[in-house]
Amino acid sequence: MRELILGGVRSGKSRHAEAQAAASGLEVVCVATARALDEEMRARIAAHRARRPAHWRTVEAPLALAQALAREAAPGRCLIVDCLTLWLTNLFVETEAERRGAEVAALLEVLPRLPGRLVLVANETSMGVIPEGTLARRFLDEAGRLHQEVAARCERVTLMVAGLPLLLKGGGS
Amino acid sequence: MRELILGGVRSGKSRHAEAQAAASGLEVVCVATARALDEEMRARIAAHRARRPAHWRTVEAPLALAQALAREAAPGRCLIVDCLTLWLTNLFVETEAERRGAEVAALLEVLPRLPGRLVLVANETSMGVIPEGTLARRFLDEAGRLHQEVAARCERVTLMVAGLPLLLKGGGS
Amino acid sequence: MRELILGGVRSGKSRHAEAQAAASGLEVVCVATARALDEEMRARIAAHRARRPAHWRTVEAPLALAQALAREAAPGRCLIVDCLTLWLTNLFVETEAERRGAEVAALLEVLPRLPGRLVLVANETSMGVIPEGTLARRFLDEAGRLHQEVAARCERVTLMVAGLPLLLKGGGS
């Protein structure tokens, strides 16, 4: 079962992903994409970690996400990817379009073949005023395309609003 | 019955709140949080007032919201709080983090204990591009957390899009 | 049947509109509102055109939209308007408030009287941080009001998220 959890800033998407993973009864591995580049990011990462059960393992995959998923996915295991948006941001900041395209293609290719369960988290950033900067618009384009492609490969897609899940695709809780 | 009505700019959330209050058949009191600081705000406030029935009373609570709710709430009365976002903005602009935290805590504490009916309006601002300013991000964090906490204390939560209500929690109209 | 398809940047709204038009079995005419003012816009317009069946006719209506709809609408024909947001942007950039108000009023007046089928596309831009510029806020106000008024005149309203349709009004596919 693959699930995509979208939501705005502080909409409860990580918490919902963690609740889904905990409810699965499977071994949980967190695939973290954040870079601890400044104080604010370090605080956010620490807060996420502090909330999760101590026996959940965390692996870091700021760029080579498909590779990490192929390595970590296993029957009887649930991976949480938190989050696709930071991963795409890292690719924008640290790589060129070619590498970025290859990483995105690798993710989309590996997704349907992964064993076990997968919960992917992403920021919904497309519903505000369209930004003036060309780079910001390109990011929105690529993020939107990524969300569409990942959603098409997931059995369940949920939009979080004010901590409440709104089902966009699939069923069950 | 407590209800939270979220929505973007000009999504029809105030109008929906007023329709819900009118349909309740109860005495209606508007708890307004806006500060009439400039021409644009004065025009917005005047437009809101002009739309409401003349016999609805309005009280102002730009900062001490919990106190106003505790004072005004009564069985057989419906309070409209319009809106939580301006209230939080006022707290950001006019107070320090400590006072702000205390006001938010007071609101969350009083909400479940209020008699009568309550309709709370808030701006959904979390689904655009993540802003670059640290203060804007902190505002989004606190607004998102507030929405989650208020939603958890409401029987019904609605997201307005293009004037249309989308039910996120609870039932009925 | 009139339908409004809202959605953020790259949410799949044009694609969904085109799929709805193709599924109608009717003759399809695209009413394009984009101005090919720069390279980026030219590329976006070309990508849209390349995706559509070659036998679909395209007419341009960057400003006088109501006029174009009145001229092109016919029984047995499906018009796609892509998109209302660029049209409103053009009116903001190229006309004064009076002409803009008249064009919007003309659209709202003609909508309920058009024969055939109509699929209107618009950008949902209201759920991000409220912009600081007065002009941007005025745009959001007018766009939000337009969405409400158009939605009230449509039998079906859909919000696209990650390529998935979320029904806000009406039924069917």
Coordinates of C-alpha atoms in Angstrom, one line a residue:
Chain A
M1 CA 0.0 0.0 0.0
R2 CA 1.4 3.4 -1.1
E3 CA -0.1 6.5 0.4
L4 CA 0.6 10.2 -0.4
I5 CA -0.3 12.7 2.4
L6 CA -0.4 16.3 1.1
G7 CA -1.0 19.4 3.2
G8 CA -0.1 23.0 3.9
V9 CA 2.4 24.2 6.5
R10 CA 1.5 22.8 10.0
S11 CA -1.6 21.0 8.7
G12 CA -0.8 17.9 10.6
K13 CA 0.6 15.8 7.7
S14 CA 3.7 14.4 9.5
R15 CA 1.6 13.5 12.5
H16 CA -0.9 11.8 10.3
A17 CA 1.8 9.9 8.5
E18 CA 3.3 8.8 11.8
A19 CA -0.2 7.7 13.0
Q20 CA -0.8 5.7 9.8
A21 CA 2.6 4.0 10.1
A22 CA 2.1 3.2 13.8
A23 CA -1.4 1.8 13.1
S24 CA 0.1 -0.5 10.4
G25 CA 1.7 -2.6 13.1
L26 CA 4.8 -3.0 10.9
E27 CA 8.4 -2.1 11.6
V28 CA 8.7 1.6 10.8
V29 CA 11.7 3.3 9.1
C30 CA 11.7 7.1 8.6
V31 CA 13.3 8.3 5.4
A32 CA 14.2 11.9 6.3
T33 CA 15.0 14.3 3.5
A34 CA 15.7 17.5 5.5
R35 CA 19.2 19.1 5.6
A36 CA 20.0 20.5 9.0
L37 CA 21.5 23.7 7.4
D38 CA 20.4 26.2 10.0
E39 CA 19.1 26.6 13.5
E40 CA 15.4 26.7 12.4
M41 CA 15.8 23.4 10.4
R42 CA 17.7 21.8 13.2
A43 CA 14.9 22.7 15.6
R44 CA 12.2 21.3 13.2
I45 CA 14.1 18.1 12.7
A46 CA 14.7 17.7 16.5
A47 CA 10.9 18.3 17.1
H48 CA 10.0 15.6 14.6
R49 CA 12.4 13.1 16.1
A50 CA 11.3 13.8 19.6
R51 CA 7.7 13.0 18.7
R52 CA 8.4 9.6 17.1
P53 CA 8.8 6.3 19.1
A54 CA 12.4 5.8 20.0
H55 CA 12.6 2.4 18.3
W56 CA 11.8 3.8 14.9
R57 CA 14.9 3.9 12.8
T58 CA 15.7 7.1 10.7
V59 CA 17.8 7.1 7.5
E60 CA 18.7 10.3 5.7
A61 CA 18.1 10.7 2.0
P62 CA 18.4 14.4 1.0
L63 CA 19.1 13.7 -2.7
A64 CA 19.3 10.0 -3.6
L65 CA 15.7 9.1 -2.5
A66 CA 15.0 6.3 -5.0
Q67 CA 18.1 4.6 -3.9
A68 CA 17.3 4.8 -0.2
L69 CA 13.8 3.5 -0.8
A70 CA 15.0 0.6 -2.9
R71 CA 17.5 -0.3 -0.1
E72 CA 15.1 0.1 2.8
A73 CA 11.8 -1.2 1.5
A74 CA 10.9 -4.7 2.7
P75 CA 7.8 -6.8 3.2
G76 CA 6.5 -6.2 6.7
R77 CA 8.1 -2.8 6.9
C78 CA 6.5 0.7 6.6
L79 CA 8.6 3.5 5.3
I80 CA 7.7 7.2 6.0
V81 CA 9.2 9.7 3.5
D82 CA 9.1 13.1 5.1
C83 CA 9.0 15.0 2.9
L84 CA 9.1 15.1 -0.9
T85 CA 9.1 18.9 -0.9
L86 CA 12.3 19.3 1.0
W87 CA 13.8 16.6 -1.2
L88 CA 12.8 18.5 -4.4
T89 CA 14.1 21.7 -2.8
N90 CA 17.5 20.1 -2.1
L91 CA 17.6 19.0 -5.7
F92 CA 16.9 22.5 -6.8
V93 CA 19.5 24.0 -4.6
E94 CA 22.3 21.5 -4.9
T95 CA 22.0 19.9 -8.4
E96 CA 21.4 20.8 -12.0
A97 CA 18.2 20.1 -14.0
E98 CA 19.6 16.9 -15.5
R99 CA 20.5 15.2 -12.2
R100 CA 17.2 16.5 -10.8
G101 CA 15.2 15.0 -13.7
A102 CA 17.1 11.7 -13.2
E103 CA 16.3 11.5 -9.5
V104 CA 12.7 12.3 -10.0
A105 CA 12.4 9.7 -12.8
A106 CA 14.2 7.1 -10.6
L107 CA 11.7 7.8 -7.8
L108 CA 8.7 7.4 -10.1
E109 CA 10.2 4.2 -11.6
V110 CA 10.9 2.6 -8.2
L111 CA 7.6 3.5 -6.5
P112 CA 5.4 0.8 -8.0
R113 CA 7.9 -1.9 -7.4
L114 CA 8.6 -1.4 -3.7
P115 CA 7.6 -4.1 -1.3
G116 CA 5.9 -3.4 2.1
R117 CA 4.1 -0.2 2.9
L118 CA 5.0 3.4 2.0
V119 CA 3.7 6.7 3.4
L120 CA 4.9 9.8 1.5
V121 CA 4.5 13.3 2.8
A122 CA 4.5 16.5 0.7
N123 CA 3.7 20.1 1.1
E124 CA 0.8 21.5 -0.9
T125 CA 2.3 24.9 -2.0
S126 CA 0.3 25.5 -5.2
M127 CA -2.8 27.4 -4.0
G128 CA -1.3 30.8 -3.2
V129 CA -0.5 33.8 -5.3
I130 CA 1.6 32.8 -8.2
P131 CA 5.2 33.9 -7.3
E132 CA 7.0 36.5 -9.4
G133 CA 10.4 34.8 -9.5
T134 CA 11.0 32.4 -12.5
L135 CA 12.8 29.9 -10.2
A136 CA 9.8 29.8 -7.8
R137 CA 7.4 29.2 -10.7
R138 CA 9.7 26.5 -12.0
F139 CA 9.7 24.9 -8.6
L140 CA 5.9 25.0 -8.4
D141 CA 5.7 23.5 -11.8
E142 CA 8.0 20.6 -10.9
A143 CA 6.4 20.1 -7.5
G144 CA 2.9 20.0 -9.0
R145 CA 4.0 17.6 -11.7
L146 CA 5.7 15.4 -9.0
H147 CA 2.5 15.4 -6.9
Q148 CA 0.4 14.3 -9.8
E149 CA 2.8 11.5 -10.8
V150 CA 3.3 10.2 -7.3
A151 CA -0.5 10.4 -6.6
A152 CA -1.1 8.4 -9.8
R153 CA 1.2 5.7 -8.3
C154 CA -0.4 5.6 -4.8
E155 CA -3.5 3.7 -3.7
R156 CA -4.5 6.4 -1.3
V157 CA -4.1 10.2 -1.4
T158 CA -5.1 12.5 1.5
L159 CA -5.1 16.2 1.9
M160 CA -4.7 17.5 5.4
V161 CA -6.4 20.7 6.5
A162 CA -6.3 21.8 10.1
G163 CA -5.2 18.4 11.2
L164 CA -8.1 16.7 9.5
P165 CA -7.7 14.2 6.6
L166 CA -9.7 14.8 3.4
L167 CA -9.6 11.7 1.2
L168 CA -8.8 12.5 -2.4
K169 CA -8.2 8.9 -3.6
G170 CA -8.8 5.4 -2.2
G171 CA -10.6 4.4 0.9
G172 CA -10.3 3.2 4.5
S173 CA -8.6 5.0 7.3
Chain B
M1 CA -22.2 23.3 18.8
R2 CA -18.9 24.7 17.9
E3 CA -18.0 25.2 14.2
L4 CA -14.8 26.3 12.5
I5 CA -15.1 27.7 9.0
L6 CA -11.7 27.9 7.1
G7 CA -11.2 29.4 3.7
G8 CA -8.9 31.4 1.5
V9 CA -9.3 35.1 0.7
R10 CA -12.9 35.9 -0.5
S11 CA -13.9 32.3 -0.4
G12 CA -17.3 33.2 1.2
K13 CA -16.3 32.2 4.8
S14 CA -17.8 35.2 6.6
R15 CA -21.0 34.9 4.5
H16 CA -21.3 31.2 5.3
A17 CA -20.7 31.9 9.0
E18 CA -23.4 34.6 9.0
A19 CA -25.8 32.2 7.2
Q20 CA -25.2 29.5 9.8
A21 CA -25.8 32.0 12.6
A22 CA -29.0 33.3 11.0
A23 CA -30.2 29.7 10.4
S24 CA -29.7 28.9 14.1
G25 CA -32.6 31.1 15.0
L26 CA -30.6 32.2 18.1
E27 CA -29.7 35.7 19.1
V28 CA -26.5 36.6 17.2
V29 CA -23.4 38.5 18.6
C30 CA -20.5 39.2 16.3
V31 CA -17.1 39.1 18.0
A32 CA -15.0 41.2 15.7
T33 CA -11.2 41.0 15.9
A34 CA -10.2 43.5 13.2
R35 CA -8.4 46.7 14.0
A36 CA -9.5 49.6 11.8
L37 CA -5.9 50.8 11.3
D38 CA -6.1 52.0 7.7
E39 CA -8.6 52.9 5.0
E40 CA -8.6 49.4 3.5
M41 CA -9.4 47.8 6.8
R42 CA -12.1 50.4 7.6
A43 CA -13.7 49.7 4.2
R44 CA -13.6 45.9 4.9
I45 CA -15.1 46.3 8.3
A46 CA -17.8 48.6 7.0
A47 CA -18.7 46.1 4.3
H48 CA -19.0 43.3 6.8
R49 CA -21.2 45.4 9.1
A50 CA -23.5 46.6 6.2
R51 CA -24.2 43.0 5.2
R52 CA -25.3 41.9 8.6
P53 CA -28.8 42.3 10.1
A54 CA -29.0 45.6 12.0
H55 CA -30.2 43.9 15.2
W56 CA -27.0 41.8 15.5
R57 CA -24.8 43.2 18.2
T58 CA -21.0 43.5 17.6
V59 CA -18.4 43.5 20.2
E60 CA -14.7 44.1 19.6
A61 CA -12.0 41.7 20.8
P62 CA -8.7 42.4 18.9
L63 CA -6.5 40.7 21.6
A64 CA -8.4 39.4 24.7
L65 CA -10.6 37.0 22.7
A66 CA -11.0 34.3 25.4
Q67 CA -12.2 36.9 27.8
A68 CA -14.8 38.3 25.3
L69 CA -16.1 34.8 24.6
A70 CA -16.4 33.9 28.2
R71 CA -18.3 37.1 28.8
E72 CA -20.6 37.0 25.8
A73 CA -21.4 33.2 25.4
A74 CA -24.8 32.2 26.7
P75 CA -27.4 29.5 26.1
G76 CA -29.7 30.5 23.3
R77 CA -27.0 32.8 21.8
C78 CA -24.8 32.3 18.7
L79 CA -21.4 34.0 18.7
I80 CA -19.6 34.6 15.4
V81 CA -15.8 35.1 15.7
D82 CA -14.5 36.8 12.6
C83 CA -11.7 36.1 12.4
L84 CA -9.1 34.1 14.3
T85 CA -6.4 35.1 11.7
L86 CA -6.7 38.8 12.3
W87 CA -6.7 38.1 16.1
L88 CA -3.5 36.1 15.8
T89 CA -2.0 38.8 13.5
N90 CA -2.9 41.5 16.2
L91 CA -1.1 39.3 18.8
F92 CA 1.9 39.0 16.6
V93 CA 2.1 42.8 15.9
E94 CA 1.2 44.1 19.3
T95 CA 2.4 41.6 21.9
E96 CA 5.3 39.4 22.8
A97 CA 5.5 35.6 22.4
E98 CA 4.6 35.1 26.1
R99 CA 1.3 37.2 26.1
R100 CA 0.5 35.6 22.7
G101 CA 1.0 32.1 24.0
A102 CA -1.2 32.9 27.1
E103 CA -4.0 34.3 24.9
V104 CA -4.0 31.2 22.6
A105 CA -3.9 28.9 25.6
A106 CA -6.8 30.8 27.2
L107 CA -8.8 30.5 24.0
L108 CA -8.2 26.7 23.7
E109 CA -9.1 26.3 27.4
V110 CA -12.3 28.2 27.3
L111 CA -13.6 26.8 23.9
P112 CA -15.0 23.5 25.2
R113 CA -16.7 25.2 28.2
L114 CA -18.7 27.9 26.4
P115 CA -22.5 27.6 26.5
G116 CA -24.6 28.3 23.3
R117 CA -23.4 28.1 19.8
L118 CA -20.1 29.3 18.3
V119 CA -19.0 29.9 14.7
L120 CA -15.3 30.6 14.3
V121 CA -13.9 32.0 11.0
A122 CA -10.2 31.6 10.0
N123 CA -8.1 32.3 6.9
E124 CA -6.5 29.2 5.3
T125 CA -3.1 30.6 4.5
S126 CA -0.9 27.5 4.6
M127 CA -1.1 26.2 1.0
G128 CA 1.0 28.7 -0.9
V129 CA 4.7 29.0 -1.5
I130 CA 6.5 28.9 1.9
P131 CA 7.5 32.5 2.6
E132 CA 11.2 33.5 3.0
G133 CA 10.8 35.7 6.1
T134 CA 11.3 34.0 9.5
L135 CA 8.4 35.9 11.0
A136 CA 6.0 34.9 8.2
R137 CA 7.1 31.2 8.7
R138 CA 6.6 31.5 12.5
F139 CA 3.1 33.0 11.8
L140 CA 2.2 30.1 9.5
D141 CA 3.4 27.7 12.2
E142 CA 1.4 29.2 14.9
A143 CA -1.7 29.7 12.7
G144 CA -1.5 26.1 11.5
R145 CA -1.2 24.8 15.1
L146 CA -4.1 27.1 16.2
H147 CA -6.3 25.7 13.4
Q148 CA -5.5 22.1 14.4
E149 CA -6.2 22.8 18.1
V150 CA -9.4 24.7 17.4
A151 CA -10.6 22.1 14.9
A152 CA -10.0 19.4 17.5
R153 CA -12.4 21.3 19.8
C154 CA -15.1 21.8 17.2
E155 CA -18.0 19.5 16.3
R156 CA -17.9 20.7 12.7
V157 CA -15.1 22.0 10.5
T158 CA -15.7 23.3 7.0
L159 CA -13.4 24.5 4.2
M160 CA -14.9 27.1 1.9
V161 CA -13.8 27.1 -1.8
A162 CA -15.4 29.5 -4.3
G163 CA -18.3 30.1 -1.9
L164 CA -19.0 26.3 -1.5
P165 CA -18.6 24.5 1.8
L166 CA -16.5 21.3 1.9
L167 CA -17.1 19.4 5.1
L168 CA -13.9 18.3 6.8
K169 CA -15.5 17.1 10.1
G170 CA -19.0 16.5 11.5
G171 CA -22.2 16.5 9.5
G172 CA -25.4 18.4 8.7
S173 CA -25.6 21.7 6.9
Chain C
M1 CA -24.0 21.9 -18.4
R2 CA -21.6 24.4 -17.0
E3 CA -18.6 23.3 -15.0
L4 CA -15.9 25.2 -13.1
I5 CA -12.5 23.5 -12.5
L6 CA -10.4 25.2 -9.9
G7 CA -6.9 24.1 -8.9
G8 CA -3.5 25.3 -7.9
V9 CA -0.4 25.6 -10.2
R10 CA 0.1 22.3 -12.0
S11 CA -2.8 20.5 -10.3
G12 CA -4.0 19.0 -13.5
K13 CA -6.9 21.3 -14.1
S14 CA -6.3 21.9 -17.8
R15 CA -5.9 18.2 -18.4
H16 CA -9.0 17.5 -16.5
A17 CA -11.0 20.1 -18.5
E18 CA -9.7 18.6 -21.7
A19 CA -10.7 15.1 -20.6
Q20 CA -14.2 16.3 -19.7
A21 CA -14.5 18.0 -23.1
A22 CA -13.2 14.9 -25.0
A23 CA -15.6 12.6 -23.0
S24 CA -18.6 14.8 -23.9
G25 CA -18.4 13.6 -27.5
L26 CA -19.2 17.1 -28.6
E27 CA -17.3 19.4 -31.0
V28 CA -14.6 21.1 -28.8
V29 CA -13.6 24.8 -29.1
C30 CA -10.8 26.1 -26.8
V31 CA -11.3 29.7 -25.7
A32 CA -7.7 30.7 -24.8
T33 CA -7.1 33.8 -22.6
A34 CA -3.3 33.8 -22.4
R35 CA -1.2 36.5 -23.9
A36 CA 2.0 35.2 -25.4
L37 CA 4.0 38.1 -24.0
D38 CA 7.3 36.3 -23.1
E39 CA 9.2 33.1 -23.8
E40 CA 7.8 31.4 -20.7
M41 CA 4.2 32.1 -21.7
R42 CA 4.8 31.1 -25.3
A43 CA 6.2 27.8 -24.1
R44 CA 3.2 27.2 -21.8
I45 CA 0.8 28.0 -24.6
A46 CA 2.6 25.7 -27.0
A47 CA 2.6 22.9 -24.5
H48 CA -1.1 23.2 -24.0
R49 CA -1.8 23.2 -27.7
A50 CA 0.5 20.2 -28.4
R51 CA -1.4 18.2 -25.9
R52 CA -4.8 18.8 -27.5
P53 CA -6.3 16.9 -30.4
A54 CA -5.4 18.6 -33.7
H55 CA -9.0 19.0 -34.8
W56 CA -10.0 21.1 -31.8
R57 CA -10.3 24.7 -32.8
T58 CA -8.8 27.5 -30.6
V59 CA -10.0 31.1 -30.4
E60 CA -8.3 33.8 -28.4
A61 CA -10.1 36.0 -26.0
P62 CA -7.7 37.8 -23.7
L63 CA -10.1 40.5 -22.7
A64 CA -13.6 40.3 -24.4
L65 CA -14.4 36.9 -23.0
A66 CA -18.2 37.3 -22.7
Q67 CA -18.3 38.3 -26.4
A68 CA -16.3 35.3 -27.5
L69 CA -18.5 32.9 -25.5
A70 CA -21.7 34.4 -26.9
R71 CA -20.3 34.0 -30.4
E72 CA -18.8 30.5 -30.1
A73 CA -21.4 28.7 -27.9
A74 CA -23.7 26.4 -29.7
P75 CA -25.8 23.4 -29.0
G76 CA -23.7 20.3 -29.6
R77 CA -20.5 22.2 -28.9
C78 CA -18.3 22.2 -25.8
L79 CA -16.2 25.3 -25.0
I80 CA -13.2 25.1 -22.8
V81 CA -12.2 28.5 -21.2
D82 CA -8.6 28.2 -20.1
C83 CA -8.3 30.2 -17.9
L84 CA -10.3 32.8 -16.0
T85 CA -7.3 33.8 -13.9
L86 CA -5.2 34.9 -16.9
W87 CA -8.2 36.7 -18.3
L88 CA -8.7 38.6 -15.0
T89 CA -4.9 39.3 -14.9
N90 CA -5.1 40.7 -18.5
L91 CA -7.9 43.0 -17.4
F92 CA -5.9 44.1 -14.4
V93 CA -2.8 44.9 -16.5
E94 CA -4.4 46.3 -19.6
T95 CA -7.7 48.0 -18.5
E96 CA -9.1 50.3 -15.8
A97 CA -11.5 49.2 -13.0
E98 CA -14.5 50.4 -15.0
R99 CA -13.8 48.3 -18.1
R100 CA -12.8 45.4 -15.9
G101 CA -16.1 45.6 -14.0
A102 CA -18.1 45.7 -17.2
E103 CA -16.3 42.6 -18.7
V104 CA -16.8 40.6 -15.5
A105 CA -20.5 41.7 -15.3
A106 CA -20.9 40.7 -19.0
L107 CA -19.4 37.3 -18.3
L108 CA -21.7 36.6 -15.3
E109 CA -24.7 37.8 -17.3
V110 CA -24.0 35.6 -20.4
L111 CA -23.0 32.4 -18.5
P112 CA -26.5 31.2 -17.7
R113 CA -27.8 31.8 -21.2
L114 CA -25.1 30.0 -23.2
P115 CA -26.2 26.9 -25.2
G116 CA -24.1 23.7 -25.3
R117 CA -21.5 22.7 -22.8
L118 CA -19.0 24.9 -21.0
V119 CA -15.9 24.0 -19.0
L120 CA -14.2 26.9 -17.2
V121 CA -10.7 26.6 -15.7
A122 CA -9.4 28.9 -12.9
N123 CA -6.4 29.1 -10.6
E124 CA -7.1 28.7 -6.9
T125 CA -4.7 31.4 -5.5
S126 CA -6.4 32.3 -2.3
M127 CA -5.0 29.9 0.2
G128 CA -1.5 31.2 0.6
V129 CA 0.0 34.0 2.8
I130 CA -2.0 37.2 2.2
P131 CA 0.3 39.3 0.0
E132 CA 1.5 42.7 1.2
G133 CA 0.9 44.6 -2.0
T134 CA -2.4 46.5 -2.2
L135 CA -2.8 45.5 -5.9
A136 CA -2.2 41.8 -5.2
R137 CA -4.8 41.9 -2.4
R138 CA -7.3 43.6 -4.8
F139 CA -6.6 40.9 -7.4
L140 CA -7.3 38.2 -4.8
D141 CA -10.5 40.0 -3.8
E142 CA -11.8 40.2 -7.3
A143 CA -10.6 36.7 -8.2
G144 CA -12.3 35.2 -5.2
R145 CA -15.5 37.1 -5.9
L146 CA -15.4 35.9 -9.5
H147 CA -14.9 32.3 -8.5
Q148 CA -17.9 32.6 -6.1
E149 CA -20.1 34.1 -8.8
V150 CA -19.1 31.7 -11.5
A151 CA -19.4 28.7 -9.2
A152 CA -23.0 29.9 -8.3
R153 CA -23.8 29.7 -12.1
C154 CA -22.3 26.3 -12.7
E155 CA -23.9 22.9 -12.2
R156 CA -20.6 21.3 -11.3
V157 CA -17.5 22.7 -9.5
T158 CA -14.4 20.7 -8.9
L159 CA -11.1 21.4 -7.1
M160 CA -8.1 19.6 -8.5
V161 CA -5.4 18.5 -6.1
A162 CA -2.4 16.5 -7.3
G163 CA -4.3 15.6 -10.5
L164 CA -7.3 14.3 -8.5
P165 CA -10.7 15.9 -8.8
L166 CA -12.5 16.8 -5.5
L167 CA -16.2 17.5 -6.1
L168 CA -17.4 20.7 -4.5
K169 CA -20.8 21.0 -6.2
G170 CA -22.9 18.7 -8.4
G171 CA -22.4 15.1 -9.3
G172 CA -21.4 12.6 -12.0
S173 CA -17.9 12.3 -13.4

